[in-house]
XYZ file of C-alpha atoms in Angstrom:
339
model
C -14.055 -25.930 -59.023
C -12.918 -27.201 -55.619
C -15.443 -26.246 -52.925
C -13.522 -27.993 -50.150
C -14.253 -26.227 -46.874
C -11.296 -24.814 -44.973
C -11.160 -26.321 -41.471
C -10.858 -23.876 -38.574
C -7.763 -24.611 -36.463
C -8.313 -26.348 -33.154
C -6.568 -25.739 -29.854
C -4.509 -28.865 -30.533
C -3.244 -27.266 -33.744
C -2.287 -24.082 -31.906
C -0.494 -26.172 -29.280
C 1.525 -28.001 -31.946
C 2.495 -24.810 -33.759
C 3.437 -23.027 -30.509
C 5.257 -26.046 -29.081
C 3.187 -26.211 -25.882
C 0.536 -28.475 -24.392
C -3.153 -28.250 -25.262
C -3.939 -27.459 -21.612
C -1.560 -24.470 -21.740
C -3.305 -23.166 -24.862
C -6.672 -23.620 -23.173
C -5.577 -21.705 -20.074
C -4.146 -18.823 -22.116
C -7.269 -18.499 -24.246
C -9.340 -18.462 -21.038
C -7.043 -15.736 -19.618
C -6.173 -17.850 -16.578
C -3.233 -16.914 -14.321
C -0.072 -18.950 -13.872
C 1.330 -18.722 -17.436
C 4.460 -16.721 -18.194
C 3.877 -13.617 -20.273
C 6.320 -14.823 -22.954
C 4.383 -18.062 -23.458
C 1.053 -16.222 -23.313
C 2.072 -13.803 -26.050
C 3.458 -16.581 -28.265
C 0.232 -18.581 -28.077
C -1.939 -15.530 -28.807
C 0.317 -14.649 -31.759
C 0.086 -18.160 -33.241
C -3.670 -18.233 -32.698
C -4.159 -14.883 -34.447
C -1.916 -15.830 -37.397
C -3.870 -19.035 -37.986
C -7.347 -17.599 -37.740
C -8.303 -18.953 -34.341
C -10.904 -16.619 -32.787
C -9.491 -14.957 -29.695
C -11.798 -13.037 -27.397
C -10.668 -9.440 -26.780
C -10.581 -10.002 -23.036
C -8.031 -12.741 -23.517
C -5.599 -10.508 -25.366
C -4.852 -8.870 -22.574
C -3.292 -7.923 -19.478
C -0.133 -9.329 -17.954
C -0.410 -10.726 -14.452
C 0.450 -8.944 -11.223
C 1.797 -10.223 -7.907
C 1.466 -8.349 -4.603
C 4.073 -8.951 -1.901
C 3.103 -7.868 1.609
C 5.399 -7.885 4.631
C 3.996 -10.559 6.918
C 5.069 -8.767 10.100
C 2.852 -5.796 9.172
C -0.145 -7.849 8.076
C -0.150 -10.364 10.877
C 0.229 -7.648 13.507
C -1.967 -4.710 14.407
C -1.992 -3.314 10.849
C -3.757 -6.316 9.312
C -7.026 -4.400 8.876
C -5.160 -1.593 7.106
C -3.610 -3.901 4.520
C -6.738 -6.030 4.137
C -8.594 -3.063 2.641
C -5.681 -2.282 0.299
C -5.688 -5.876 -0.978
C -9.448 -5.651 -1.514
C -8.820 -2.612 -3.715
C -6.039 -4.392 -5.604
C -8.247 -7.424 -6.233
C -11.161 -5.280 -7.391
C -8.995 -3.192 -9.705
C -7.297 -6.255 -11.158
C -10.636 -7.991 -11.761
C -12.032 -4.965 -13.582
C -8.929 -4.798 -15.788
C -8.841 -8.529 -16.488
C -5.455 -8.754 -14.788
C -4.498 -12.145 -13.318
C -3.571 -11.343 -9.731
C -2.013 -13.111 -6.778
C -0.809 -12.215 -3.265
C 2.054 -13.496 -1.123
C 2.905 -12.761 2.504
C 6.666 -12.562 2.932
C 9.110 -11.727 5.679
C 10.669 -8.405 4.817
C 14.210 -9.613 5.581
C 13.740 -12.422 3.054
C 12.678 -10.306 0.088
C 15.736 -11.021 -2.057
C 15.917 -10.843 -5.874
C 16.038 -14.640 -6.093
C 12.985 -14.993 -3.867
C 11.040 -12.339 -5.773
C 11.907 -13.936 -9.113
C 10.706 -17.319 -7.850
C 7.480 -15.836 -6.470
C 6.752 -14.107 -9.778
C 7.522 -17.169 -11.890
C 5.283 -19.353 -9.729
C 2.449 -16.835 -9.994
C 3.006 -16.254 -13.712
C 3.235 -12.546 -12.963
C 5.002 -9.858 -14.931
C 4.263 -6.889 -12.659
C 5.140 -6.525 -8.971
C 3.182 -4.643 -6.305
C 5.236 -3.991 -3.160
C 2.630 -3.330 -0.468
C 4.011 -1.485 2.536
C 7.565 -2.448 1.521
C 10.396 -0.055 0.643
C 12.825 -2.002 -1.585
C 16.373 -2.249 -0.256
C 19.346 -1.399 -2.460
C 19.874 -4.969 -3.682
C 16.243 -5.462 -4.661
C 16.050 -1.976 -6.137
C 19.028 -2.703 -8.393
C 17.563 -6.008 -9.543
C 14.145 -4.534 -10.317
C 15.714 -1.750 -12.356
C 18.154 -4.058 -14.120
C 15.410 -6.461 -15.176
C 12.974 -3.612 -15.938
C 10.361 -5.352 -13.822
C 7.174 -3.224 -13.760
C 6.923 -2.259 -10.087
C 4.414 -0.209 -8.111
C 4.916 0.772 -4.467
C 1.544 0.555 -2.725
C 1.227 2.701 0.395
C 4.787 3.673 -0.388
C 6.903 6.429 -1.878
C 10.234 6.347 -3.661
C 12.343 9.423 -2.784
C 14.385 8.841 -5.949
C 11.254 8.684 -8.133
C 12.478 5.570 -9.942
C 9.412 3.447 -9.168
C 5.727 4.211 -9.572
C 3.855 4.556 -6.314
C 0.596 5.438 -4.614
C 0.190 6.628 -1.038
C -1.974 8.737 1.239
C -1.037 12.428 1.443
C 1.059 11.701 4.515
C 2.760 15.087 4.819
C -0.395 17.128 4.253
C -2.536 14.752 6.316
C -0.166 15.068 9.264
C -0.024 18.834 8.794
C -3.829 19.027 8.949
C -4.045 16.622 11.895
C -1.620 18.765 13.913
C -3.347 21.965 12.803
C -6.614 20.647 14.223
C -4.876 20.690 17.594
C -3.275 24.120 17.215
C -6.582 25.600 16.032
C -8.109 24.254 19.240
C -5.576 26.331 21.199
C -2.937 23.707 22.002
C 0.688 24.848 21.923
C 2.585 21.909 23.481
C 1.903 18.816 21.435
C 3.347 15.294 21.424
C 3.757 13.224 18.271
C 3.998 9.474 18.874
C 5.522 7.676 15.910
C 7.999 4.998 14.950
C 8.964 3.333 11.680
C 11.758 3.069 9.143
C 9.339 3.713 6.270
C 9.402 6.811 4.063
C 5.638 7.255 4.432
C 5.874 7.588 8.203
C 8.787 10.011 7.944
C 6.493 12.171 5.832
C 3.993 12.254 8.709
C 6.756 13.380 11.059
C 7.689 16.144 8.615
C 4.056 17.261 8.395
C 3.823 17.437 12.183
C 7.018 19.483 12.431
C 5.898 21.876 9.682
C 2.534 22.487 11.365
C 4.245 23.220 14.688
C 6.705 25.597 13.007
C 3.817 27.486 11.380
C 2.342 28.562 14.741
C 4.273 31.090 16.865
C 4.875 29.766 20.347
C 3.979 26.187 19.517
C 6.277 23.389 20.661
C 6.283 19.792 19.526
C 8.013 16.715 20.867
C 8.569 13.533 18.861
C 8.088 10.449 21.011
C 9.795 7.591 19.146
C 8.256 4.149 19.544
C 10.032 0.855 18.907
C 6.807 -0.939 17.879
C 8.359 -4.249 18.899
C 5.210 -5.393 20.667
C 1.780 -3.876 21.245
C 1.678 -0.380 19.745
C -1.152 0.619 22.086
C 0.669 -0.609 25.183
C 3.934 1.111 24.261
C 2.085 4.334 23.471
C 0.294 4.093 26.808
C 3.550 3.738 28.720
C 5.405 6.492 26.847
C 2.479 8.906 27.252
C 2.221 8.151 30.964
C 5.939 8.920 31.319
C 5.576 12.220 29.416
C 2.634 13.284 31.580
C 4.559 12.387 34.737
C 7.221 14.936 33.719
C 4.583 17.652 34.092
C 6.045 19.371 31.012
C 2.755 20.967 30.115
C 1.837 18.936 27.029
C -1.895 19.098 26.407
C -2.352 17.232 23.109
C -1.023 14.419 20.942
C -1.041 13.598 17.253
C -0.535 9.867 16.774
C 0.985 7.986 13.837
C -2.064 5.710 13.699
C -5.266 4.951 15.547
C -3.855 1.984 17.487
C -1.300 4.314 19.048
C -4.014 6.891 19.749
C -5.976 4.280 21.717
C -2.989 3.778 24.025
C -2.580 7.523 24.468
C -6.259 7.902 25.353
C -5.986 5.177 27.983
C -2.933 6.798 29.594
C -4.511 10.248 29.647
C -7.729 8.921 31.177
C -5.801 6.968 33.824
C -3.953 10.183 34.712
C -7.305 11.765 35.611
C -7.375 14.175 32.668
C -10.568 14.935 30.773
C -10.654 14.418 27.011
C -10.890 16.738 25.166
C -11.112 19.477 27.815
C -7.693 18.825 29.400
C -5.981 16.795 26.682
C -6.807 16.415 22.976
C -5.872 13.549 20.635
C -5.888 13.032 16.855
C -5.211 9.669 15.247
C -4.546 8.632 11.651
C -5.931 6.008 9.195
C -9.566 5.863 10.466
C -9.395 2.218 11.478
C -12.372 0.410 13.074
C -10.906 0.882 16.555
C -11.487 4.637 16.206
C -15.215 3.975 16.567
C -14.787 1.919 19.737
C -13.191 4.470 22.063
C -14.975 6.711 24.530
C -15.028 9.445 23.492
C -14.897 8.455 19.845
C -11.491 9.148 18.326
C -10.909 12.166 16.095
C -8.798 10.876 13.207
C -7.781 11.222 9.550
C -9.319 8.911 6.965
C -7.173 7.020 4.455
C -9.173 5.468 1.599
C -7.246 2.216 1.591
C -9.258 0.465 -1.127
C -8.663 3.452 -3.407
C -4.910 2.996 -2.921
C -5.217 -0.535 -4.293
C -7.283 0.520 -7.297
C -4.910 3.361 -8.159
C -1.976 0.960 -7.929
C -3.559 -1.257 -10.589
C -4.066 1.795 -12.790
C -0.384 2.662 -12.448
C 0.615 -0.901 -13.309
C -1.530 -0.916 -16.450
C 0.146 2.315 -17.563
C 3.560 0.812 -16.858
C 2.724 -2.273 -18.941
C 1.877 0.025 -21.846
C 5.062 2.098 -21.561
C 7.983 0.482 -19.754
C 10.342 3.447 -20.255
C 8.047 6.261 -19.085
C 9.138 8.423 -16.159
C 7.942 7.165 -12.785
C 4.698 8.603 -11.435
C 3.387 8.981 -7.905
C -0.305 9.292 -7.018
C -1.151 10.968 -3.720
C -4.599 10.293 -2.232
C -6.241 12.961 -0.085
C -6.529 12.287 3.657
C -9.840 13.468 5.106
C -10.386 14.766 8.679
C -12.934 12.688 10.592
C -14.614 14.429 13.530
C -14.749 12.757 16.909
C -14.835 13.524 20.572
C -11.108 13.781 21.308
C -10.669 17.273 19.784
C -13.207 20.018 20.503
C -14.890 21.477 17.418
C -12.728 19.454 15.005
């Protein structure tokens, strides 16, 4: 009887059978990023068929790449996106998902560029953070069936998964805080091409329409430079009209800081003469005097939920798109009485 012991395959054997290098096999079995999903799956298949022990964690999850518009991150919104990326990293780590981030100029987010970014990162799934895909990119993503999640974004056509704050309802509540305090002529300072910000405008308009006698004015900002400075100047101009506006709901807290400065310089008391509500609950909200009344967005939770959506998309590429809406929580401060 032949008692010859069967030799367990080595990584070199797996490499030969899969037609790749030993270092590639080693990286796949260690679940390291930077390997295409096709190669990863082939190596794991060969390893399993030949009895090489593969740890469950290494079976796993395709990689994800987050693209973030550099003009948003390097400007005043950097702290907003930093917390979202923290949530993405944490969620990816918990899921065993290889994860990478790239800052990109929004006008350079072409299909060719995205494909190159994803190949370099070894990613199969794409997170678009604060970016609404244009028609060309949208068509490419759909045509290639690239798993895509809009982070802090919404898709009006419901063709891509997405996660965002409850922008409409948050804006509705922010404006209602002002109407409940007795204000009937309210400014809304806002400015952006993004769907999420349009939802805040809609929430403001709906809250105004719900109160008899209330009047709202949208003050559109270009946001070409300092948001606070532009908000300061536009608020000062509105107050100089003496049109009777006594409150403002602001698209974000940076804008609210500029409004507060203009109102104070005009000799008005806050909140007795003029009330202000911001949005996002950024660190600057704690630095004003009085402290800013705002609406809290759980930015890290947006990142974690985005990873959850991506994992679901990996499991079922043809499922209908889903959108997750995170609650926005009122944060009391000193710029609205009793709110």
